[in-house]
């Protein structure tokens, strides 16, 4: 393995570990609920989900808009709007997408 690749893997691994470890140890009781840090921390999760969604959908859109993608995304949005549950919405989207691929 090249030294540059190993170094990059170690840096990314250390940063990922720090990003996941230190928030669990931080004392956040002193921050204001409507302050800038609280808003930043509250928006990090949805921003990561949106980024992952766009990164996984973009390759599918090269040949047009596939029906399984429409069904899966529609199932996520419908279940989340009805129940406000991220878990159930994710499961509904997976089931909708899988059934659409299976049927087609």
PDB file of C-alpha atoms in Angstrom:
ATOM      1  CA  UNK A   1       0.000   0.000   0.000  1.00  0.00           C
ATOM      2  CA  UNK A   2       1.224   3.459  -0.827  1.00  0.00           C
ATOM      3  CA  UNK A   3       2.140   5.701   2.079  1.00  0.00           C
ATOM      4  CA  UNK A   4      -0.162   8.486   0.862  1.00  0.00           C
ATOM      5  CA  UNK A   5      -3.219   6.204   0.886  1.00  0.00           C
ATOM      6  CA  UNK A   6      -2.403   4.907   4.360  1.00  0.00           C
ATOM      7  CA  UNK A   7      -1.918   8.450   5.656  1.00  0.00           C
ATOM      8  CA  UNK A   8      -5.201   9.601   4.132  1.00  0.00           C
ATOM      9  CA  UNK A   9      -7.051   6.604   5.609  1.00  0.00           C
ATOM     10  CA  UNK A  10      -5.617   7.320   9.068  1.00  0.00           C
ATOM     11  CA  UNK A  11      -6.516  11.015   8.891  1.00  0.00           C
ATOM     12  CA  UNK A  12     -10.071  10.317   7.729  1.00  0.00           C
ATOM     13  CA  UNK A  13     -10.476   7.594  10.347  1.00  0.00           C
ATOM     14  CA  UNK A  14      -9.227   9.856  13.143  1.00  0.00           C
ATOM     15  CA  UNK A  15     -11.514  12.696  12.085  1.00  0.00           C
ATOM     16  CA  UNK A  16     -14.518  10.365  11.833  1.00  0.00           C
ATOM     17  CA  UNK A  17     -13.781   8.966  15.278  1.00  0.00           C
ATOM     18  CA  UNK A  18     -13.429  12.462  16.753  1.00  0.00           C
ATOM     19  CA  UNK A  19     -16.631  13.644  15.078  1.00  0.00           C
ATOM     20  CA  UNK A  20     -18.540  10.740  16.627  1.00  0.00           C
ATOM     21  CA  UNK A  21     -16.798  10.515  20.005  1.00  0.00           C
ATOM     22  CA  UNK A  22     -16.447  14.098  21.213  1.00  0.00           C
ATOM     23  CA  UNK A  23     -20.118  15.138  20.903  1.00  0.00           C
ATOM     24  CA  UNK A  24     -21.029  12.331  23.296  1.00  0.00           C
ATOM     25  CA  UNK A  25     -18.575  13.696  25.867  1.00  0.00           C
ATOM     26  CA  UNK A  26     -19.293  17.416  25.396  1.00  0.00           C
ATOM     27  CA  UNK A  27     -21.277  19.280  28.051  1.00  0.00           C
ATOM     28  CA  UNK A  28     -23.964  21.000  26.011  1.00  0.00           C
ATOM     29  CA  UNK A  29     -26.051  22.144  28.965  1.00  0.00           C
ATOM     30  CA  UNK A  30     -24.679  25.680  28.738  1.00  0.00           C
ATOM     31  CA  UNK A  31     -25.675  26.426  25.151  1.00  0.00           C
ATOM     32  CA  UNK A  32     -28.793  28.436  24.390  1.00  0.00           C
ATOM     33  CA  UNK A  33     -31.579  26.381  22.765  1.00  0.00           C
ATOM     34  CA  UNK A  34     -32.090  29.030  20.093  1.00  0.00           C
ATOM     35  CA  UNK A  35     -28.400  29.859  19.686  1.00  0.00           C
ATOM     36  CA  UNK A  36     -26.266  29.366  16.608  1.00  0.00           C
ATOM     37  CA  UNK A  37     -24.481  26.253  17.942  1.00  0.00           C
ATOM     38  CA  UNK A  38     -27.770  24.555  18.832  1.00  0.00           C
ATOM     39  CA  UNK A  39     -29.166  25.288  15.359  1.00  0.00           C
ATOM     40  CA  UNK A  40     -25.973  23.969  13.753  1.00  0.00           C
ATOM     41  CA  UNK A  41     -26.076  20.741  15.757  1.00  0.00           C
ATOM     42  CA  UNK A  42     -29.784  20.255  15.017  1.00  0.00           C
ATOM     43  CA  UNK A  43     -29.259  20.665  11.278  1.00  0.00           C
ATOM     44  CA  UNK A  44     -26.237  18.364  10.939  1.00  0.00           C
ATOM     45  CA  UNK A  45     -28.288  15.140  10.821  1.00  0.00           C
ATOM     46  CA  UNK A  46     -30.808  16.247   8.175  1.00  0.00           C
ATOM     47  CA  UNK A  47     -28.006  17.758   6.083  1.00  0.00           C
ATOM     48  CA  UNK A  48     -26.099  14.458   6.152  1.00  0.00           C
ATOM     49  CA  UNK A  49     -29.219  12.525   5.156  1.00  0.00           C
ATOM     50  CA  UNK A  50     -29.931  14.911   2.278  1.00  0.00           C
ATOM     51  CA  UNK A  51     -26.333  14.653   1.079  1.00  0.00           C
ATOM     52  CA  UNK A  52     -26.419  10.859   1.115  1.00  0.00           C
ATOM     53  CA  UNK A  53     -29.758  10.872  -0.719  1.00  0.00           C
ATOM     54  CA  UNK A  54     -28.462  13.140  -3.477  1.00  0.00           C
ATOM     55  CA  UNK A  55     -25.214  11.180  -3.802  1.00  0.00           C
ATOM     56  CA  UNK A  56     -27.062   7.895  -4.209  1.00  0.00           C
ATOM     57  CA  UNK A  57     -29.798   9.220  -6.520  1.00  0.00           C
ATOM     58  CA  UNK A  58     -27.682  11.177  -9.005  1.00  0.00           C
ATOM     59  CA  UNK A  59     -26.238   8.108 -10.793  1.00  0.00           C
ATOM     60  CA  UNK A  60     -29.781   6.758 -11.271  1.00  0.00           C
ATOM     61  CA  UNK A  61     -30.942   9.919 -13.029  1.00  0.00           C
ATOM     62  CA  UNK A  62     -28.646   9.618 -16.052  1.00  0.00           C
ATOM     63  CA  UNK A  63     -31.203   7.710 -18.122  1.00  0.00           C
ATOM     64  CA  UNK A  64     -34.304   9.521 -16.908  1.00  0.00           C
ATOM     65  CA  UNK A  65     -36.400   9.194 -13.785  1.00  0.00           C
ATOM     66  CA  UNK A  66     -36.806   5.488 -12.902  1.00  0.00           C
ATOM     67  CA  UNK A  67     -40.151   4.330 -11.511  1.00  0.00           C
ATOM     68  CA  UNK A  68     -38.679   2.488  -8.479  1.00  0.00           C
ATOM     69  CA  UNK A  69     -37.003   5.710  -7.381  1.00  0.00           C
ATOM     70  CA  UNK A  70     -40.277   7.611  -7.635  1.00  0.00           C
ATOM     71  CA  UNK A  71     -42.151   4.925  -5.673  1.00  0.00           C
ATOM     72  CA  UNK A  72     -39.489   4.627  -2.966  1.00  0.00           C
ATOM     73  CA  UNK A  73     -39.150   8.380  -2.501  1.00  0.00           C
ATOM     74  CA  UNK A  74     -42.918   8.811  -2.535  1.00  0.00           C
ATOM     75  CA  UNK A  75     -43.297   6.138   0.139  1.00  0.00           C
ATOM     76  CA  UNK A  76     -40.728   7.863   2.348  1.00  0.00           C
ATOM     77  CA  UNK A  77     -42.408  11.238   2.005  1.00  0.00           C
ATOM     78  CA  UNK A  78     -45.939   9.884   2.496  1.00  0.00           C
ATOM     79  CA  UNK A  79     -45.148   7.830   5.592  1.00  0.00           C
ATOM     80  CA  UNK A  80     -43.073  10.593   7.145  1.00  0.00           C
ATOM     81  CA  UNK A  81     -45.825  13.164   6.522  1.00  0.00           C
ATOM     82  CA  UNK A  82     -48.425  10.854   8.043  1.00  0.00           C
ATOM     83  CA  UNK A  83     -46.516   9.495  11.049  1.00  0.00           C
ATOM     84  CA  UNK A  84     -43.462  11.720  11.590  1.00  0.00           C
ATOM     85  CA  UNK A  85     -41.341   8.614  12.088  1.00  0.00           C
ATOM     86  CA  UNK A  86     -37.969   8.463  10.364  1.00  0.00           C
ATOM     87  CA  UNK A  87     -37.686   4.729  11.018  1.00  0.00           C
ATOM     88  CA  UNK A  88     -41.063   3.851   9.503  1.00  0.00           C
ATOM     89  CA  UNK A  89     -40.490   6.208   6.575  1.00  0.00           C
ATOM     90  CA  UNK A  90     -37.130   4.588   5.827  1.00  0.00           C
ATOM     91  CA  UNK A  91     -38.622   1.116   6.000  1.00  0.00           C
ATOM     92  CA  UNK A  92     -41.549   2.130   3.778  1.00  0.00           C
ATOM     93  CA  UNK A  93     -39.168   3.597   1.206  1.00  0.00           C
ATOM     94  CA  UNK A  94     -37.049   0.461   1.190  1.00  0.00           C
ATOM     95  CA  UNK A  95     -40.077  -1.783   0.819  1.00  0.00           C
ATOM     96  CA  UNK A  96     -41.586   0.429  -1.893  1.00  0.00           C
ATOM     97  CA  UNK A  97     -38.362   0.565  -3.861  1.00  0.00           C
ATOM     98  CA  UNK A  98     -37.738  -3.169  -3.485  1.00  0.00           C
ATOM     99  CA  UNK A  99     -41.249  -4.099  -4.564  1.00  0.00           C
ATOM    100  CA  UNK A 100     -41.065  -1.782  -7.571  1.00  0.00           C
ATOM    101  CA  UNK A 101     -37.764  -3.339  -8.688  1.00  0.00           C
ATOM    102  CA  UNK A 102     -39.161  -6.834  -8.130  1.00  0.00           C
ATOM    103  CA  UNK A 103     -42.353  -6.113 -10.090  1.00  0.00           C
ATOM    104  CA  UNK A 104     -40.511  -4.512 -12.979  1.00  0.00           C
TER     105      UNK A 104
END
